[in-house]
Amino acid sequence: MNSSNKTVSQEAMQAEWLEVQAAQQNPAHFRPLYDRYFEPIFRFVFKRCADENLAGDICSQVFLKAMQKLGSYQYKGVPFSAWLYRIASNEVAQHFRNTQKNRVVSVEDHSISDLIDEIADDGDFEKARQQLLQTLNQLKPKDLTLIELRFFEGRPFKEIADILEITESNAKVKTYRILEKMKKIMKI
Amino acid sequence: MKKDIYNFKINQPQPSSDDIAKHKNFDALLRQLEETSAPAEIPPALEQKPRLMWLRYAAAAAAVLLLVIVGRELLQGENTMTEEDYFASQPFINPPLENLAPIFISKTINANQGGVYEYENGSKLMIPSAAFVSKKGAIVEGNVDIKFREMHDYVDFFLSGIPMTYDSAGTRYILESAGMVEIYAEQNGERLQMQEGKEIQVELISYVDMPRLNVSPKYNIYKLNASTRNWEYRAVDKIQVVDNLESAAFQNEELNQLNASFKTSIQKIESLENNEIQNLEASVPLPIAPTPSQRAQSDQLSFDIDISDNASAAVRALGEKYNSIIWHISPNSPEINPNALDVEWESMDLKPLNESDYELTLINGSITEKVIVTPALSGEDYAQAMKTYREQMNDYQAAVADRESKLKASRDAIIAKFEAQKVTAKKQYNSKIEKWRTANQDDPVVNQMVRRKIINRFVADGFGVWNCDRPIRPDDLQIAGKFVSDKAAKNLNDVAYLVNKNRNTIVRIYAKDGAKVRFDQKSDNLMWMVTKDNQIAIFRPESFKEIEK
C-alpha cells in the first residue's frame, strides 16, 4: 500500500480499516500498520527536526499515542495515514513548544525552484530565490505547513486535505491565497 | 530585522531506510503501551465491521426487497396483530445487529473536580464537580468513567436500535434529528446516577441542511424515557451555526469573490469605527493615575542627598515637603560601577525622569556616574504621602468615571451607527448569495452552501439518550404493501426500516401483509430489512420512484 505522495483507493482504505479494527481488539495486531507507516512517519518528523535520534524519539511517541487513542479511531473515508500524520504534526509542535526552539523546515533546491516557479514571473528568479526564505519566515505556522506539504513534500491536495481535515477545494484555495500573499511580500 | 521563527535547513541529508529501521522496535512499543497509565480505549470485544461499507456491500449480494402494493386498504390476513402491539411486545431499544451498535467513547474523570471534556469531532461535555451519586445515593468521589456516544445519521440511528418516532396527542411524529447522544457514568463497573440539581452541559457538533442559508434551523431537545417508551420534550435546542458562508472557501471563483468583497467591506467599516472611537477618546484626555510613595527600606542601597537651591523645582518641592526623604537605587537603574562608592563626589544633579524615577548624576571633575533613583519616605512623611496618594487616587477614579460617562453615549452612538452599516452590508451580501444560488441551482457548490456545521447546546440533567430533533408529520403518500424477497421469502423478518435520506429520518415498520408504508414522493427514500440470516434485503430509491399514486 502507498503511504504518501499518492492518493489511496477506496478498496485499500477499507481493507486497512479491517486491520485497524483488529488492532483495536488486540494491540499486538497493530504491527502491520506500524511496519507500514514507521518509515514515512519517521521521515515526516525528521524533516521537521533534522536530528535522527530526536526523530526516533518523537516517532515512538507518535505511535504510542496512536495505539493509546486507537479505540476512538473511526473510519471516515480518509486514509489511516492521515490520522498518523496529524498526530505526528502535533507531537513535533509540542516538542518545539517545550524546548522553545525554532521548528526546523527542510527544503531541497528543487522544491525552492518549484515554489519560485509558482510565484515569480520570468526574469525575477534570482531575486525571488534570495527573498524566498525571508518571506517563508514571515508565514504563520499553518500557512507554512501548507507550503511545506505541497511544495517541499510534493503531496497531492487530496492527501493534504486529509491530513489537515479540510476539503480538497479548501486546500487548493488556501494554497493559492498563501502564494498571492507571498508574491505581495516579495513584491514580485 | 525580523526575528527568525523557523530554522530552515537546505538540502539536509536524509537518513537511509536502514538507518531508520534501527529506530523501529514494535515489541518495546507494546511494552510501553502496557506500562502507561492511560488505558487504551477499546470498543466492545465483538468483531465490528465498518457499518456503512457493510450496508453498502452486503446489499450488493443480498436479497432485493420487493414491496408488492396490495392497495390502499389493509389486506386482511391471518396475522391480526397491529403495528403498535407488535412494537409494544418488543424491547423498546432494540439494536438489530448488536455487534455494530455505535460505540461509546470512555473518558476517566475526577468526580471531585469535574471539568470540560472534548471529543474528537469537537463535541464537549462540561461536567460539574461532585455530580454523581451511587445507587444508594452517596456522593461519588475519585475516578469515574464517563461513557459518551454520538449518533448522527440514519445508519447510526438504525444500528442503535433507538426508535426515532415521537407520540404526541395521538399522532406519531417522525423525528428529524440534528444529532443524538447517549451518556452514562460508571465507577468500578457500577452504574452511577446524576446528583439532584447537577447538570452536564452538552455541546454537540453536527451537520444539518440549511435550505434558507442564513436562517438558523430550529430543533428541540428530547430525552428518551424507556419507562414510558416515548421521548420527552425538554427544551429548545440552542443552535449556533459554526461555519458562516462568508468565511467559507467555495469551489467557485464567483462566490469566493463575493466573500472577499464582503470581508473587505466589513474591514472598512470596522476600520472607520475604530478611527472614530479613537478620535473620540483623544478628544477627552485620560487622567494621569497618581503614583504611590515608596517606603524607605533599610536593606536597600540608597543616597541621602542635600537638595540644593540649584535643583529643579520638582526636586526642591519634594525636599521641602519631606524631611525624611532618601533615594533608593531604582530597579530601572543601570549597574553602578563599584568604584563609584569610593569616590568623593564634588557635586551632583538630580532631575525627574517620570512619575517615580529620577536621574542622579554624580560629578567629580570630568568623571560622572549616572544612577536612576527613586524617592523613599519613612515615618510621618510616608503616612502623609500615602494619605495624599489615596486622596489623589479617589480624584483620579472620579475623573476616569466622569470621562467615561461623557464618552459613553457618544461611543455607543458610534458603535450603533457602524453596526447598522454592517447589518446592511450583510443583507446585501445575503441577497447576492441567494441570487447566485437561484441562478445556479444545479451546481454542486449549492450542497456545500446548504450543508452547515452547527453546535447544539443543551443541558442534560440525567444520564441516558438525548436527541436534538424536530418532529415532522408522517408523509402524505401511503400504500399498503406486502414484503417479499427475490430470494427465499422465509428469510424475511418482522421489521423493515424506512429512511427518508433527504431528511435523515428512519421509521420502523411492522412488515406484515398490508403494512402501511408512508413516504414522501419528493425525497430519496430507502427501505431495508435485516433477514433472519443477517443479510440485508433492500428496496431501493429508484423502486420508490416507480410507485404511482
mmCIF file of C-alpha atoms in Angstrom, chain B residues 33-170:
data_model
loop_
_atom_site.group_PDB
_atom_site.id
_atom_site.type_symbol
_atom_site.label_atom_id
_atom_site.label_comp_id
_atom_site.label_asym_id
_atom_site.label_seq_id
_atom_site.Cartn_x
_atom_site.Cartn_y
_atom_site.Cartn_z
ATOM 1 C CA LEU B 33 1.737 0.749 25.947
ATOM 2 C CA GLU B 34 1.066 -1.773 28.672
ATOM 3 C CA GLU B 35 3.012 0.228 31.197
ATOM 4 C CA THR B 36 1.418 3.595 30.523
ATOM 5 C CA SER B 37 -1.332 4.595 32.916
ATOM 6 C CA ALA B 38 -3.805 5.830 30.314
ATOM 7 C CA PRO B 39 -5.771 2.754 29.250
ATOM 8 C CA ALA B 40 -6.267 2.251 25.548
ATOM 9 C CA GLU B 41 -9.835 2.880 24.513
ATOM 10 C CA ILE B 42 -11.004 -0.475 23.274
ATOM 11 C CA PRO B 43 -14.509 -0.853 21.884
ATOM 12 C CA PRO B 44 -16.712 -3.834 22.755
ATOM 13 C CA ALA B 45 -14.932 -7.112 22.185
ATOM 14 C CA LEU B 46 -17.099 -8.459 19.410
ATOM 15 C CA GLU B 47 -15.942 -8.072 15.856
ATOM 16 C CA GLN B 48 -17.230 -4.936 14.217
ATOM 17 C CA LYS B 49 -17.472 -4.322 10.528
ATOM 18 C CA PRO B 50 -17.427 -0.851 9.019
ATOM 19 C CA ARG B 51 -21.084 -0.077 9.197
ATOM 20 C CA LEU B 52 -21.600 1.950 6.042
ATOM 21 C CA MET B 53 -19.422 -0.365 3.996
ATOM 22 C CA TRP B 54 -21.274 -3.363 5.385
ATOM 23 C CA LEU B 55 -24.613 -1.963 4.443
ATOM 24 C CA ARG B 56 -23.377 -0.969 1.017
ATOM 25 C CA TYR B 57 -21.590 -4.191 0.150
ATOM 26 C CA ALA B 58 -23.887 -6.595 1.880
ATOM 27 C CA ALA B 59 -26.687 -5.019 -0.093
ATOM 28 C CA ALA B 60 -24.998 -5.870 -3.354
ATOM 29 C CA ALA B 61 -25.036 -9.544 -2.506
ATOM 30 C CA ALA B 62 -28.242 -9.599 -0.539
ATOM 31 C CA ALA B 63 -31.801 -10.086 -1.469
ATOM 32 C CA VAL B 64 -33.780 -7.395 -3.144
ATOM 33 C CA LEU B 65 -36.726 -6.477 -1.027
ATOM 34 C CA LEU B 66 -39.844 -6.171 -3.000
ATOM 35 C CA LEU B 67 -42.787 -4.212 -1.869
ATOM 36 C CA VAL B 68 -45.868 -5.523 -3.546
ATOM 37 C CA ILE B 69 -48.552 -2.910 -3.401
ATOM 38 C CA VAL B 70 -51.802 -4.505 -2.403
ATOM 39 C CA GLY B 71 -53.900 -1.377 -2.447
ATOM 40 C CA ARG B 72 -54.893 1.361 -0.075
ATOM 41 C CA GLU B 73 -56.925 -0.898 2.165
ATOM 42 C CA LEU B 74 -55.429 -3.252 4.677
ATOM 43 C CA LEU B 75 -55.169 -6.783 3.483
ATOM 44 C CA GLN B 76 -56.957 -8.975 5.926
ATOM 45 C CA GLY B 77 -54.640 -11.861 6.550
ATOM 46 C CA GLU B 78 -54.071 -14.394 9.261
ATOM 47 C CA ASN B 79 -51.937 -12.013 11.294
ATOM 48 C CA THR B 80 -54.230 -9.516 13.058
ATOM 49 C CA MET B 81 -51.538 -8.031 15.340
ATOM 50 C CA THR B 82 -51.286 -4.268 14.865
ATOM 51 C CA GLU B 83 -48.001 -2.482 14.393
ATOM 52 C CA GLU B 84 -48.482 -0.802 17.737
ATOM 53 C CA ASP B 85 -48.993 -4.109 19.504
ATOM 54 C CA TYR B 86 -46.031 -5.667 17.777
ATOM 55 C CA PHE B 87 -43.547 -2.993 18.817
ATOM 56 C CA ALA B 88 -45.021 -2.872 22.308
ATOM 57 C CA SER B 89 -44.132 -6.536 22.606
ATOM 58 C CA GLN B 90 -40.527 -5.932 21.618
ATOM 59 C CA PRO B 91 -37.712 -4.360 23.676
ATOM 60 C CA PHE B 92 -38.063 -0.601 23.374
ATOM 61 C CA ILE B 93 -34.420 -0.150 22.406
ATOM 62 C CA ASN B 94 -33.698 -2.991 20.044
ATOM 63 C CA PRO B 95 -30.391 -2.892 18.159
ATOM 64 C CA PRO B 96 -30.841 -5.048 15.047
ATOM 65 C CA LEU B 97 -27.155 -6.003 14.962
ATOM 66 C CA GLU B 98 -25.555 -5.948 18.415
ATOM 67 C CA ASN B 99 -22.016 -6.132 17.069
ATOM 68 C CA LEU B 100 -22.402 -2.941 15.087
ATOM 69 C CA ALA B 101 -24.079 -0.684 17.629
ATOM 70 C CA PRO B 102 -22.371 2.754 17.728
ATOM 71 C CA ILE B 103 -19.545 2.561 20.239
ATOM 72 C CA PHE B 104 -19.088 4.582 23.390
ATOM 73 C CA ILE B 105 -16.009 6.685 23.967
ATOM 74 C CA SER B 106 -14.783 6.365 27.525
ATOM 75 C CA LYS B 107 -13.020 9.114 29.453
ATOM 76 C CA THR B 108 -11.839 8.857 33.053
ATOM 77 C CA ILE B 109 -12.542 11.956 35.119
ATOM 78 C CA ASN B 110 -12.091 13.002 38.710
ATOM 79 C CA ALA B 111 -15.615 13.244 40.082
ATOM 80 C CA ASN B 112 -14.495 15.670 42.794
ATOM 81 C CA GLN B 113 -13.324 18.183 40.216
ATOM 82 C CA GLY B 114 -15.439 17.696 37.100
ATOM 83 C CA GLY B 115 -14.134 19.515 34.049
ATOM 84 C CA VAL B 116 -14.566 20.150 30.355
ATOM 85 C CA TYR B 117 -14.054 17.149 28.082
ATOM 86 C CA GLU B 118 -13.686 17.446 24.347
ATOM 87 C CA TYR B 119 -14.224 14.644 21.848
ATOM 88 C CA GLU B 120 -12.559 14.072 18.539
ATOM 89 C CA ASN B 121 -15.094 15.895 16.378
ATOM 90 C CA GLY B 122 -15.214 18.890 18.734
ATOM 91 C CA SER B 123 -18.254 17.925 20.822
ATOM 92 C CA LYS B 124 -17.871 18.777 24.524
ATOM 93 C CA LEU B 125 -19.226 17.783 27.878
ATOM 94 C CA MET B 126 -18.928 20.233 30.773
ATOM 95 C CA ILE B 127 -19.279 18.217 33.943
ATOM 96 C CA PRO B 128 -19.664 19.965 37.289
ATOM 97 C CA SER B 129 -17.827 18.788 40.375
ATOM 98 C CA ALA B 130 -19.483 16.266 42.688
ATOM 99 C CA ALA B 131 -22.065 15.449 40.047
ATOM 100 C CA PHE B 132 -22.545 11.728 40.645
ATOM 101 C CA VAL B 133 -24.155 9.545 43.250
ATOM 102 C CA SER B 134 -24.161 5.789 43.728
ATOM 103 C CA LYS B 135 -27.304 3.654 43.671
ATOM 104 C CA LYS B 136 -27.549 4.196 47.406
ATOM 105 C CA GLY B 137 -27.468 7.963 46.955
ATOM 106 C CA ALA B 138 -23.960 8.557 48.316
ATOM 107 C CA ILE B 139 -21.870 11.184 46.518
ATOM 108 C CA VAL B 140 -19.177 9.524 44.459
ATOM 109 C CA GLU B 141 -15.564 10.630 44.722
ATOM 110 C CA GLY B 142 -12.419 9.766 42.824
ATOM 111 C CA ASN B 143 -12.118 8.401 39.287
ATOM 112 C CA VAL B 144 -15.257 7.838 37.261
ATOM 113 C CA ASP B 145 -15.584 6.598 33.678
ATOM 114 C CA ILE B 146 -17.803 8.790 31.524
ATOM 115 C CA LYS B 147 -19.240 6.921 28.534
ATOM 116 C CA PHE B 148 -20.381 9.035 25.622
ATOM 117 C CA ARG B 149 -21.528 8.205 22.128
ATOM 118 C CA GLU B 150 -22.843 10.321 19.293
ATOM 119 C CA MET B 151 -25.278 9.257 16.601
ATOM 120 C CA HIS B 152 -25.788 11.449 13.588
ATOM 121 C CA ASP B 153 -27.272 9.744 10.558
ATOM 122 C CA TYR B 154 -29.927 7.169 9.796
ATOM 123 C CA VAL B 155 -27.319 4.415 9.815
ATOM 124 C CA ASP B 156 -26.323 5.346 13.389
ATOM 125 C CA PHE B 157 -29.979 5.503 14.409
ATOM 126 C CA PHE B 158 -30.693 2.129 12.787
ATOM 127 C CA LEU B 159 -27.742 0.420 14.462
ATOM 128 C CA SER B 160 -28.527 1.936 17.853
ATOM 129 C CA GLY B 161 -31.997 0.393 17.842
ATOM 130 C CA ILE B 162 -33.414 3.573 19.391
ATOM 131 C CA PRO B 163 -36.850 4.406 17.999
ATOM 132 C CA MET B 164 -36.983 7.700 16.143
ATOM 133 C CA THR B 165 -40.687 8.395 16.357
ATOM 134 C CA TYR B 166 -42.477 10.536 18.888
ATOM 135 C CA ASP B 167 -46.058 10.139 20.036
ATOM 136 C CA SER B 168 -47.893 13.295 20.917
ATOM 137 C CA ALA B 169 -51.618 13.938 21.201
ATOM 138 C CA GLY B 170 -52.486 10.779 19.351
#
